GROMACS .gro file of C-alpha atoms in nm:
model
  434
    1MET     CA    1   0.000   0.000   0.000
    2ALA     CA    2   0.150   0.334  -0.108
    3ALA     CA    3   0.221   0.585   0.167
    4SER     CA    4  -0.021   0.877   0.162
    5ARG     CA    5   0.125   1.214   0.079
    6PRO     CA    6   0.100   1.488   0.343
    7ARG     CA    7  -0.182   1.725   0.256
    8ARG     CA    8  -0.076   2.071   0.151
    9PRO     CA    9  -0.259   2.343   0.352
   10ALA     CA   10  -0.507   2.554   0.157
   11PRO     CA   11  -0.391   2.908   0.076
   12ARG     CA   12  -0.477   3.170   0.336
   13ARG     CA   13  -0.483   3.548   0.314
   14ALA     CA   14  -0.188   3.745   0.442
   15ALA     CA   15  -0.258   4.015   0.697
   16VAL     CA   16  -0.125   4.369   0.703
   17LEU     CA   17  -0.044   4.450   1.066
   18GLY     CA   18   0.088   4.802   1.022
   19GLY     CA   19   0.363   5.007   0.873
   20ASN     CA   20   0.630   5.261   0.938
   21ARG     CA   21   0.810   5.520   0.733
   22ILE     CA   22   1.036   5.811   0.788
   23PRO     CA   23   0.907   6.151   0.674
   24PHE     CA   24   0.982   6.202   0.306
   25ALA     CA   25   1.228   6.483   0.230
   26ARG     CA   26   1.287   6.687  -0.082
   27ALA     CA   27   1.606   6.583  -0.263
   28ASN     CA   28   1.926   6.761  -0.158
   29GLY     CA   29   1.757   6.865   0.163
   30ARG     CA   30   1.747   6.717   0.512
   31TYR     CA   31   1.851   6.365   0.401
   32ALA     CA   32   2.121   6.474   0.156
   33ARG     CA   33   2.389   6.286   0.351
   34ALA     CA   34   2.180   5.977   0.429
   35SER     CA   35   2.229   5.662   0.223
   36ASN     CA   36   1.967   5.414   0.110
   37GLN     CA   37   2.091   5.177   0.380
   38ASP     CA   38   2.071   5.447   0.649
   39MET     CA   39   1.710   5.528   0.564
   40LEU     CA   40   1.588   5.170   0.517
   41THR     CA   41   1.747   5.069   0.848
   42ALA     CA   42   1.577   5.363   1.020
   43ALA     CA   43   1.239   5.265   0.877
   44LEU     CA   44   1.291   4.902   0.987
   45ASP     CA   45   1.399   5.001   1.336
   46GLY     CA   46   1.093   5.223   1.370
   47LEU     CA   47   0.875   4.927   1.271
   48VAL     CA   48   1.054   4.699   1.517
   49ALA     CA   49   1.009   4.948   1.801
   50ARG     CA   50   0.644   5.015   1.721
   51PHE     CA   51   0.546   4.647   1.718
   52GLY     CA   52   0.781   4.522   1.991
   53ILE     CA   53   0.959   4.271   1.770
   54ALA     CA   54   1.322   4.346   1.862
   55GLY     CA   55   1.525   4.027   1.831
   56GLU     CA   56   1.243   3.862   1.634
   57ARG     CA   57   1.330   3.640   1.339
   58LEU     CA   58   1.086   3.730   1.063
   59GLY     CA   59   1.015   3.490   0.780
   60GLU     CA   60   1.188   3.732   0.547
   61VAL     CA   61   1.234   4.097   0.458
   62ALA     CA   62   1.193   4.214   0.098
   63ALA     CA   63   1.270   4.568  -0.011
   64GLY     CA   64   1.448   4.754  -0.284
   65ALA     CA   65   1.561   5.080  -0.435
   66VAL     CA   66   1.548   5.219  -0.786
   67LEU     CA   67   1.861   5.436  -0.755
   68LYS     CA   68   2.136   5.215  -0.615
   69HIS     CA   69   2.512   5.240  -0.577
   70SER     CA   70   2.723   4.932  -0.644
   71ARG     CA   71   2.783   4.927  -0.267
   72ASP     CA   72   2.409   4.859  -0.226
   73PHE     CA   73   2.432   4.516  -0.394
   74ASN     CA   74   2.277   4.345  -0.089
   75LEU     CA   75   2.092   4.649   0.042
   76THR     CA   76   1.802   4.486   0.225
   77ARG     CA   77   2.007   4.216   0.396
   78GLU     CA   78   2.263   4.475   0.510
   79SER     CA   79   1.982   4.692   0.643
   80VAL     CA   80   1.840   4.397   0.838
   81LEU     CA   81   2.185   4.327   0.985
   82GLY     CA   82   2.202   4.690   1.096
   83SER     CA   83   1.855   4.680   1.251
   84ALA     CA   84   1.721   4.540   1.578
   85LEU     CA   85   1.573   4.235   1.403
   86ASP     CA   86   1.725   3.891   1.463
   87PRO     CA   87   2.026   3.868   1.228
   88ALA     CA   88   1.893   3.526   1.125
   89THR     CA   89   1.616   3.704   0.931
   90PRO     CA   90   1.671   3.642   0.557
   91ALA     CA   91   1.633   3.935   0.317
   92TYR     CA   92   1.651   4.013  -0.052
   93ASP     CA   93   1.625   4.304  -0.294
   94VAL     CA   94   1.348   4.363  -0.551
   95GLN     CA   95   1.332   4.629  -0.818
   96GLN     CA   96   1.030   4.712  -1.034
   97ALA     CA   97   1.076   5.088  -1.060
   98CYS     CA   98   0.804   5.279  -0.873
   99GLY     CA   99   0.610   4.954  -0.827
  100THR     CA  100   0.889   4.808  -0.613
  101GLY     CA  101   0.734   4.867  -0.270
  102LEU     CA  102   0.395   4.720  -0.361
  103GLU     CA  103   0.560   4.430  -0.543
  104THR     CA  104   0.755   4.337  -0.227
  105VAL     CA  105   0.426   4.333  -0.034
  106VAL     CA  106   0.271   4.103  -0.295
  107LEU     CA  107   0.571   3.868  -0.301
  108THR     CA  108   0.593   3.824   0.074
  109ALA     CA  109   0.215   3.809   0.118
  110ASN     CA  110   0.201   3.526  -0.135
  111LYS     CA  111   0.459   3.330   0.065
  112ILE     CA  112   0.253   3.382   0.379
  113ALA     CA  113  -0.060   3.274   0.191
  114LEU     CA  114   0.111   2.952   0.085
  115GLY     CA  115   0.231   2.878   0.437
  116GLN     CA  116   0.598   2.911   0.343
  117ILE     CA  117   0.657   3.186   0.600
  118GLU     CA  118   0.455   3.325   0.891
  119SER     CA  119   0.573   3.687   0.892
  120ALA     CA  120   0.752   3.942   0.677
  121ALA     CA  121   0.848   4.303   0.636
  122ALA     CA  122   0.824   4.458   0.290
  123GLY     CA  123   0.894   4.801   0.149
  124GLY     CA  124   1.149   5.017  -0.020
  125VAL     CA  125   1.380   5.315  -0.007
  126ASP     CA  126   1.518   5.571  -0.248
  127THR     CA  127   1.745   5.868  -0.243
  128ALA     CA  128   1.759   6.113  -0.529
  129SER     CA  129   2.019   6.313  -0.333
  130ASP     CA  130   2.271   6.028  -0.328
  131ALA     CA  131   2.209   5.905  -0.682
  132PRO     CA  132   2.496   5.693  -0.819
  133ILE     CA  133   2.735   5.868  -1.057
  134ALA     CA  134   2.915   5.642  -1.305
  135VAL     CA  135   3.247   5.700  -1.480
  136ASN     CA  136   3.239   5.730  -1.857
  137GLU     CA  137   3.348   5.439  -2.075
  138ASP     CA  138   3.689   5.590  -2.160
  139LEU     CA  139   3.774   5.637  -1.792
  140ARG     CA  140   3.647   5.287  -1.705
  141ARG     CA  141   3.881   5.132  -1.962
  142ALA     CA  142   4.172   5.345  -1.842
  143LEU     CA  143   4.113   5.238  -1.482
  144LEU     CA  144   4.094   4.874  -1.589
  145ALA     CA  145   4.430   4.918  -1.761
  146VAL     CA  146   4.579   5.060  -1.440
  147ASN     CA  147   4.435   4.774  -1.236
  148SER     CA  148   4.563   4.505  -1.474
  149ALA     CA  149   4.917   4.645  -1.502
  150ARG     CA  150   5.159   4.401  -1.335
  151THR     CA  151   5.435   4.647  -1.245
  152THR     CA  152   5.455   4.987  -1.082
  153SER     CA  153   5.598   5.137  -1.399
  154GLY     CA  154   5.314   4.985  -1.597
  155LYS     CA  155   5.058   5.139  -1.364
  156VAL     CA  156   5.232   5.477  -1.395
  157ARG     CA  157   5.225   5.454  -1.776
  158ALA     CA  158   4.857   5.366  -1.768
  159LEU     CA  159   4.783   5.660  -1.539
  160ALA     CA  160   4.990   5.890  -1.755
  161ALA     CA  161   4.770   5.800  -2.052
  162LEU     CA  162   4.468   5.956  -1.881
  163ARG     CA  163   4.348   6.280  -2.037
  164PRO     CA  164   4.138   6.550  -1.864
  165GLY     CA  165   3.847   6.485  -2.098
  166GLN     CA  166   3.825   6.126  -1.973
  167VAL     CA  167   3.780   6.226  -1.607
  168VAL     CA  168   3.421   6.332  -1.653
  169PRO     CA  169   3.146   6.140  -1.473
  170GLU     CA  170   2.823   6.037  -1.637
  171VAL     CA  171   2.550   6.232  -1.461
  172PRO     CA  172   2.236   6.018  -1.406
  173ARG     CA  173   1.946   6.122  -1.630
  174ASN     CA  174   1.581   6.075  -1.548
  175VAL     CA  175   1.487   5.946  -1.892
  176GLU     CA  176   1.351   5.628  -2.041
  177PRO     CA  177   1.642   5.451  -2.215
  178ARG     CA  178   1.439   5.354  -2.525
  179THR     CA  179   1.288   5.696  -2.593
  180GLY     CA  180   1.523   5.947  -2.432
  181LEU     CA  181   1.219   6.122  -2.286
  182SER     CA  182   1.180   6.193  -1.916
  183MET     CA  183   0.882   6.052  -1.732
  184GLY     CA  184   0.734   6.402  -1.718
  185GLU     CA  185   0.776   6.447  -2.092
  186HIS     CA  186   0.604   6.114  -2.152
  187MET     CA  187   0.321   6.212  -1.918
  188ALA     CA  188   0.277   6.543  -2.097
  189LEU     CA  189   0.209   6.353  -2.420
  190THR     CA  190  -0.049   6.136  -2.244
  191ALA     CA  191  -0.212   6.438  -2.077
  192ARG     CA  192  -0.250   6.604  -2.416
  193GLU     CA  193  -0.393   6.286  -2.570
  194TRP     CA  194  -0.658   6.265  -2.297
  195GLY     CA  195  -0.726   6.639  -2.289
  196ILE     CA  196  -0.638   6.676  -1.921
  197THR     CA  197  -0.671   7.042  -1.825
  198ARG     CA  198  -0.432   7.251  -1.618
  199GLU     CA  199  -0.719   7.346  -1.387
  200ASP     CA  200  -0.809   6.985  -1.309
  201GLN     CA  201  -0.445   6.898  -1.240
  202ASP     CA  202  -0.399   7.192  -1.005
  203GLU     CA  203  -0.720   7.109  -0.820
  204LEU     CA  204  -0.607   6.750  -0.765
  205ALA     CA  205  -0.265   6.869  -0.645
  206ALA     CA  206  -0.416   7.122  -0.403
  207ALA     CA  207  -0.650   6.854  -0.268
  208SER     CA  208  -0.355   6.623  -0.208
  209HIS     CA  209  -0.181   6.885   0.011
  210ARG     CA  210  -0.507   6.969   0.187
  211HIS     CA  211  -0.585   6.606   0.268
  212LEU     CA  212  -0.233   6.516   0.381
  213SER     CA  213  -0.217   6.820   0.608
  214ALA     CA  214  -0.554   6.737   0.765
  215ALA     CA  215  -0.447   6.376   0.822
  216TYR     CA  216  -0.132   6.490   1.003
  217ASP     CA  217  -0.333   6.737   1.211
  218ARG     CA  218  -0.580   6.474   1.332
  219GLY     CA  219  -0.295   6.237   1.426
  220PHE     CA  220  -0.359   5.980   1.154
  221PHE     CA  221   0.014   5.938   1.091
  222ASP     CA  222   0.118   5.922   1.457
  223ASP     CA  223   0.159   5.544   1.438
  224LEU     CA  224   0.277   5.533   1.077
  225VAL     CA  225   0.566   5.783   1.069
  226THR     CA  226   0.884   5.793   1.280
  227PRO     CA  227   1.078   6.124   1.293
  228TYR     CA  228   1.421   6.109   1.128
  229LEU     CA  229   1.709   6.356   1.113
  230GLY     CA  230   1.495   6.635   1.253
  231LEU     CA  231   1.197   6.587   1.024
  232THR     CA  232   0.860   6.502   1.177
  233ARG     CA  233   0.647   6.559   0.865
  234ASP     CA  234   0.706   6.533   0.491
  235ASP     CA  235   0.879   6.855   0.401
  236ASN     CA  236   0.719   6.874   0.057
  237LEU     CA  237   0.382   6.930   0.226
  238ARG     CA  238   0.236   7.276   0.166
  239PRO     CA  239  -0.071   7.311   0.393
  240ASP     CA  240  -0.155   7.648   0.238
  241SER     CA  241  -0.143   7.520  -0.119
  242SER     CA  242  -0.433   7.636  -0.338
  243THR     CA  243  -0.537   7.626  -0.700
  244GLU     CA  244  -0.476   8.000  -0.718
  245LYS     CA  245  -0.112   7.964  -0.607
  246LEU     CA  246  -0.054   7.661  -0.827
  247ALA     CA  247  -0.193   7.851  -1.126
  248THR     CA  248   0.098   8.097  -1.105
  249LEU     CA  249   0.361   7.830  -1.181
  250SER     CA  250   0.507   7.793  -1.529
  251PRO     CA  251   0.488   7.458  -1.711
  252VAL     CA  252   0.798   7.237  -1.685
  253PHE     CA  253   0.686   6.947  -1.905
  254GLY     CA  254   0.528   6.965  -2.250
  255LYS     CA  255   0.566   7.230  -2.516
  256GLY     CA  256   0.379   7.536  -2.634
  257GLU     CA  257   0.053   7.683  -2.517
  258GLY     CA  258  -0.090   7.337  -2.449
  259ALA     CA  259   0.170   7.258  -2.178
  260THR     CA  260  -0.011   7.198  -1.850
  261MET     CA  261   0.232   7.019  -1.618
  262THR     CA  262   0.416   7.227  -1.357
  263ALA     CA  263   0.638   7.161  -1.057
  264GLY     CA  264   0.323   7.199  -0.849
  265ASN     CA  265   0.114   6.929  -1.015
  266SER     CA  266   0.410   6.691  -1.062
  267THR     CA  267   0.588   6.492  -0.790
  268PRO     CA  268   0.926   6.626  -0.681
  269LEU     CA  269   1.246   6.421  -0.649
  270THR     CA  270   1.238   6.293  -0.291
  271ASP     CA  271   1.433   6.086  -0.036
  272GLY     CA  272   1.274   5.840   0.208
  273ALA     CA  273   1.193   5.483   0.313
  274SER     CA  274   0.885   5.286   0.417
  275VAL     CA  275   0.812   4.931   0.536
  276VAL     CA  276   0.502   4.724   0.612
  277LEU     CA  277   0.465   4.441   0.865
  278LEU     CA  278   0.282   4.135   0.730
  279GLY     CA  279   0.189   3.806   0.890
  280SER     CA  280  -0.052   3.519   0.905
  281ASP     CA  281  -0.355   3.568   1.129
  282GLU     CA  282  -0.207   3.304   1.360
  283TRP     CA  283   0.129   3.484   1.389
  284ALA     CA  284  -0.051   3.810   1.458
  285ALA     CA  285  -0.258   3.647   1.734
  286GLU     CA  286   0.051   3.490   1.891
  287HIS     CA  287   0.213   3.833   1.907
  288GLN     CA  288  -0.109   4.003   2.019
  289LEU     CA  289  -0.103   4.233   1.716
  290PRO     CA  290  -0.437   4.343   1.567
  291VAL     CA  291  -0.491   4.281   1.195
  292LEU     CA  292  -0.563   4.598   0.996
  293ALA     CA  293  -0.639   4.444   0.656
  294HIS     CA  294  -0.581   4.145   0.432
  295LEU     CA  295  -0.429   4.139   0.086
  296VAL     CA  296  -0.702   4.000  -0.139
  297ASP     CA  297  -0.533   3.989  -0.479
  298ALA     CA  298  -0.286   4.173  -0.701
  299GLU     CA  299  -0.206   4.210  -1.070
  300THR     CA  300   0.074   4.354  -1.280
  301ALA     CA  301   0.064   4.481  -1.637
  302ALA     CA  302   0.292   4.638  -1.895
  303VAL     CA  303   0.225   4.843  -2.209
  304ASP     CA  304   0.426   4.898  -2.526
  305TYR     CA  305   0.492   5.269  -2.487
  306VAL     CA  306   0.780   5.250  -2.737
  307HIS     CA  307   0.600   5.114  -3.046
  308GLY     CA  308   0.240   5.060  -2.936
  309GLY     CA  309   0.121   5.416  -2.897
  310GLU     CA  310   0.027   5.376  -2.532
  311GLY     CA  311   0.125   5.620  -2.258
  312LEU     CA  312   0.427   5.530  -2.042
  313LEU     CA  313   0.229   5.540  -1.718
  314MET     CA  314  -0.097   5.381  -1.838
  315ALA     CA  315  -0.029   5.016  -1.747
  316PRO     CA  316  -0.253   5.027  -1.434
  317ALA     CA  317  -0.546   5.108  -1.664
  318TYR     CA  318  -0.494   4.757  -1.805
  319ALA     CA  319  -0.410   4.579  -1.478
  320VAL     CA  320  -0.717   4.692  -1.282
  321PRO     CA  321  -0.985   4.543  -1.513
  322ARG     CA  322  -0.805   4.207  -1.508
  323LEU     CA  323  -0.802   4.219  -1.128
  324LEU     CA  324  -1.168   4.320  -1.107
  325ALA     CA  325  -1.273   4.041  -1.345
  326ARG     CA  326  -1.085   3.780  -1.143
  327GLN     CA  327  -1.249   3.896  -0.822
  328GLY     CA  328  -1.597   3.950  -0.970
  329LEU     CA  329  -1.595   4.318  -0.868
  330THR     CA  330  -1.674   4.646  -1.040
  331LEU     CA  331  -1.472   4.965  -1.020
  332GLN     CA  332  -1.740   5.111  -0.796
  333ASP     CA  333  -1.716   4.833  -0.530
  334PHE     CA  334  -1.453   5.013  -0.318
  335ASP     CA  335  -1.460   5.236  -0.013
  336TYR     CA  336  -1.121   5.391  -0.094
  337TYR     CA  337  -0.900   5.433  -0.399
  338GLU     CA  338  -0.526   5.493  -0.380
  339ILE     CA  339  -0.408   5.596  -0.725
  340HIS     CA  340  -0.041   5.695  -0.709
  341GLU     CA  341   0.005   6.059  -0.800
  342ALA     CA  342   0.316   6.026  -1.010
  343PHE     CA  343   0.169   6.336  -1.168
  344ALA     CA  344  -0.180   6.478  -1.127
  345ALA     CA  345  -0.225   6.406  -1.497
  346THR     CA  346  -0.150   6.037  -1.435
  347VAL     CA  347  -0.447   6.001  -1.203
  348LEU     CA  348  -0.678   6.199  -1.429
  349SER     CA  349  -0.572   6.015  -1.747
  350THR     CA  350  -0.628   5.677  -1.579
  351LEU     CA  351  -0.975   5.778  -1.460
  352ALA     CA  352  -1.059   5.918  -1.804
  353ALA     CA  353  -0.950   5.593  -1.971
  354TRP     CA  354  -1.177   5.385  -1.748
  355GLU     CA  355  -1.471   5.613  -1.836
  356ASP     CA  356  -1.404   5.610  -2.210
  357PRO     CA  357  -1.620   5.365  -2.414
  358ASP     CA  358  -1.373   5.347  -2.705
  359PHE     CA  359  -1.069   5.279  -2.483
  360CYS     CA  360  -1.253   5.019  -2.273
  361ALA     CA  361  -1.389   4.841  -2.582
  362GLY     CA  362  -1.091   4.875  -2.815
  363ARG     CA  363  -0.797   4.837  -2.580
  364LEU     CA  364  -0.939   4.659  -2.277
  365GLY     CA  365  -1.184   4.437  -2.467
  366LEU     CA  366  -1.474   4.523  -2.236
  367ASP     CA  367  -1.841   4.528  -2.328
  368ALA     CA  368  -1.893   4.852  -2.133
  369PRO     CA  369  -1.671   5.119  -1.973
  370LEU     CA  370  -1.552   5.059  -1.617
  371GLY     CA  371  -1.714   5.393  -1.537
  372SER     CA  372  -1.637   5.669  -1.293
  373ILE     CA  373  -1.554   5.654  -0.922
  374ASP     CA  374  -1.671   5.859  -0.626
  375ARG     CA  375  -1.389   6.117  -0.618
  376SER     CA  376  -1.448   6.180  -0.246
  377ARG     CA  377  -1.297   5.833  -0.187
  378LEU     CA  378  -0.978   5.902  -0.385
  379ASN     CA  379  -0.646   5.954  -0.200
  380VAL     CA  380  -0.837   6.080   0.103
  381ASN     CA  381  -0.523   6.130   0.314
  382GLY     CA  382  -0.320   6.288   0.036
  383SER     CA  383  -0.069   6.108  -0.181
  384SER     CA  384   0.258   6.152  -0.365
  385LEU     CA  385   0.199   6.508  -0.487
  386ALA     CA  386   0.198   6.627  -0.126
  387ALA     CA  387   0.405   6.362   0.054
  388GLY     CA  388   0.672   6.321  -0.212
  389HIS     CA  389   0.773   6.014  -0.409
  390PRO     CA  390   1.092   5.828  -0.314
  391PHE     CA  391   1.035   5.578  -0.593
  392ALA     CA  392   1.057   5.237  -0.420
  393ALA     CA  393   0.919   5.372  -0.091
  394THR     CA  394   0.581   5.474  -0.230
  395GLY     CA  395   0.419   5.129  -0.222
  396GLY     CA  396   0.486   5.077   0.150
  397ARG     CA  397   0.347   5.422   0.228
  398ILE     CA  398   0.027   5.352   0.038
  399VAL     CA  399  -0.029   4.998   0.174
  400ALA     CA  400   0.016   5.111   0.535
  401THR     CA  401  -0.207   5.417   0.489
  402LEU     CA  402  -0.485   5.226   0.314
  403SER     CA  403  -0.476   4.936   0.563
  404LYS     CA  404  -0.527   5.173   0.854
  405LEU     CA  405  -0.809   5.351   0.670
  406LEU     CA  406  -0.985   5.020   0.601
  407HIS     CA  407  -0.945   4.906   0.961
  408GLU     CA  408  -1.109   5.228   1.075
  409LYS     CA  409  -1.389   5.176   0.820
  410GLY     CA  410  -1.455   4.825   0.945
  411PRO     CA  411  -1.441   4.458   0.845
  412GLY     CA  412  -1.524   4.391   0.482
  413SER     CA  413  -1.438   4.740   0.358
  414ARG     CA  414  -1.240   4.739   0.034
  415GLY     CA  415  -0.956   4.947  -0.106
  416LEU     CA  416  -0.797   4.954  -0.451
  417ILE     CA  417  -0.429   5.046  -0.507
  418SER     CA  418  -0.293   5.151  -0.847
  419ILE     CA  419   0.075   5.232  -0.896
  420CYS     CA  420   0.237   5.314  -1.230
  421ALA     CA  421   0.605   5.249  -1.293
  422ALA     CA  422   0.884   5.327  -1.537
  423GLY     CA  423   0.924   5.096  -1.833
  424GLY     CA  424   0.551   5.109  -1.902
  425GLN     CA  425   0.458   4.894  -1.602
  426GLY     CA  426   0.188   4.895  -1.335
  427VAL     CA  427   0.120   4.711  -1.009
  428VAL     CA  428  -0.230   4.709  -0.859
  429ALA     CA  429  -0.385   4.536  -0.558
  430ILE     CA  430  -0.701   4.497  -0.352
  431LEU     CA  431  -0.703   4.514   0.028
  432GLU     CA  432  -0.992   4.427   0.256
  433GLY     CA  433  -1.039   4.574   0.602
  434ALA     CA  434  -1.026   4.341   0.904
   0.00000   0.00000   0.00000
C-alpha cells in the first residue's frame, strides 16, 4: 500500500499589521547625507520598536531601491543586519521601478498565503540626493588598464595616458532609455492625448496637500511615521497650497501653449523609506497584534509605450480590469481608492480611460466602460503630490495608509491600489479591512 502524501494546507490570506516610514524629504535637503541603507534601516527600526519585535526572526524581509550604488548590492540584507531584528532574518532586494514597494508586499504576502513563511516586512527606499554617478566608458577602460598592469611602472604609464576629458562622470538622467524622454515628458504627451486640463491637475494637487495636512493634524500618521534627522512631517507638504497659487507656476513638461504640467502638479524628487509588517492571522494572534487588513489579490501589467502608442504610465489602466474580473468586482465596489500621484495628470488620465467607451472596448476588450468613481474616496489622506515620491518607498506608504483607513472603516471594507512604474509597467492590488 502506497504511503499517503501529506496534505498541503489551503492558501490563506496574508494580513497587514501596520507600517512605518520616515518623513519624506525633498532631494538635496534634510537627508542629503543619508544613504539608502541608512534610511531603510531607520524605517525598519521604527517598525521593530512600534510592534515590539526586537530580536524577532521574521520569515523574510523584501525591499528595494530604484537608484542604487554598487555598494548597495545586498541592500536589504545589510539593512536587516544593521537593525534590531534577529540577524537570522533572511532578506533580498526587488526592483520594479516605482512599483517596487507594492511588489515586495505582494511577493511576501504570497509566501505567507502559501504557508511558506509566517511573517515578513516589505517596502522600499530611495534617495535622489545620493544618486549613483558612473564613470564614462573611456575612464572605465583606463582604470581597468591601471588595475591590470603588473608592475609599478606599468601602472604609472597607464595613469599617464589619462586625459582630462576622460575624467568626466556620467550624470544620471531621469529618462527612459528607449525613448530618451523623461517621465514628465512622456506624461505630458499622455495628458495632451486625454485632454487633461491645467485646472483639473492643479485642483487635484491642491486637494492632495489639503488632505495630507488634515491627516497629520488629526494624528492619523502618529503610528505610521517615525521622525528622522529632525523631520517630523514630509517637508514637501504645503498646507496652504491652493489652485490660485498653483496657477501661477510655469509649465515644466510639455511644449507650447498646451503645456499643463508644472512643478506643483508633478511629484518632486524625494528621499525616504517605508516598510510594512505582514503576517498570518495566527502569527498576529501569537504576538497580540491586531490585523488591519488582508491582501485580497494583485495584478501587474505592462504596455508597449515604445511602439504601441500607449502612454508610459498607463499600465494600471490595463491591470485593474483584469483584477476586477478575477475577483468579480466592479470599479465602484470600493470604499477607498489609492491611485499613485506620479503626476496629477496620471491620475486623471487613468480615470478618463476607465470612463471612455472606445478605450474600454478597443484596448481593454470590455463590453462597457468601467465607469467613474466617487472622487471623495480618492487619495483621502493625500498622496505623492503632497508627501513626495521616493520611488521604491511609495508602495509601502500607500499599503500602510490604506490598511489603517480600512481598519477604521470596518471589516469587509475594500480598497484599490494603483501604482504606475517606469518601463511602461503597473502594479495594482485589492485590500480588505479586518
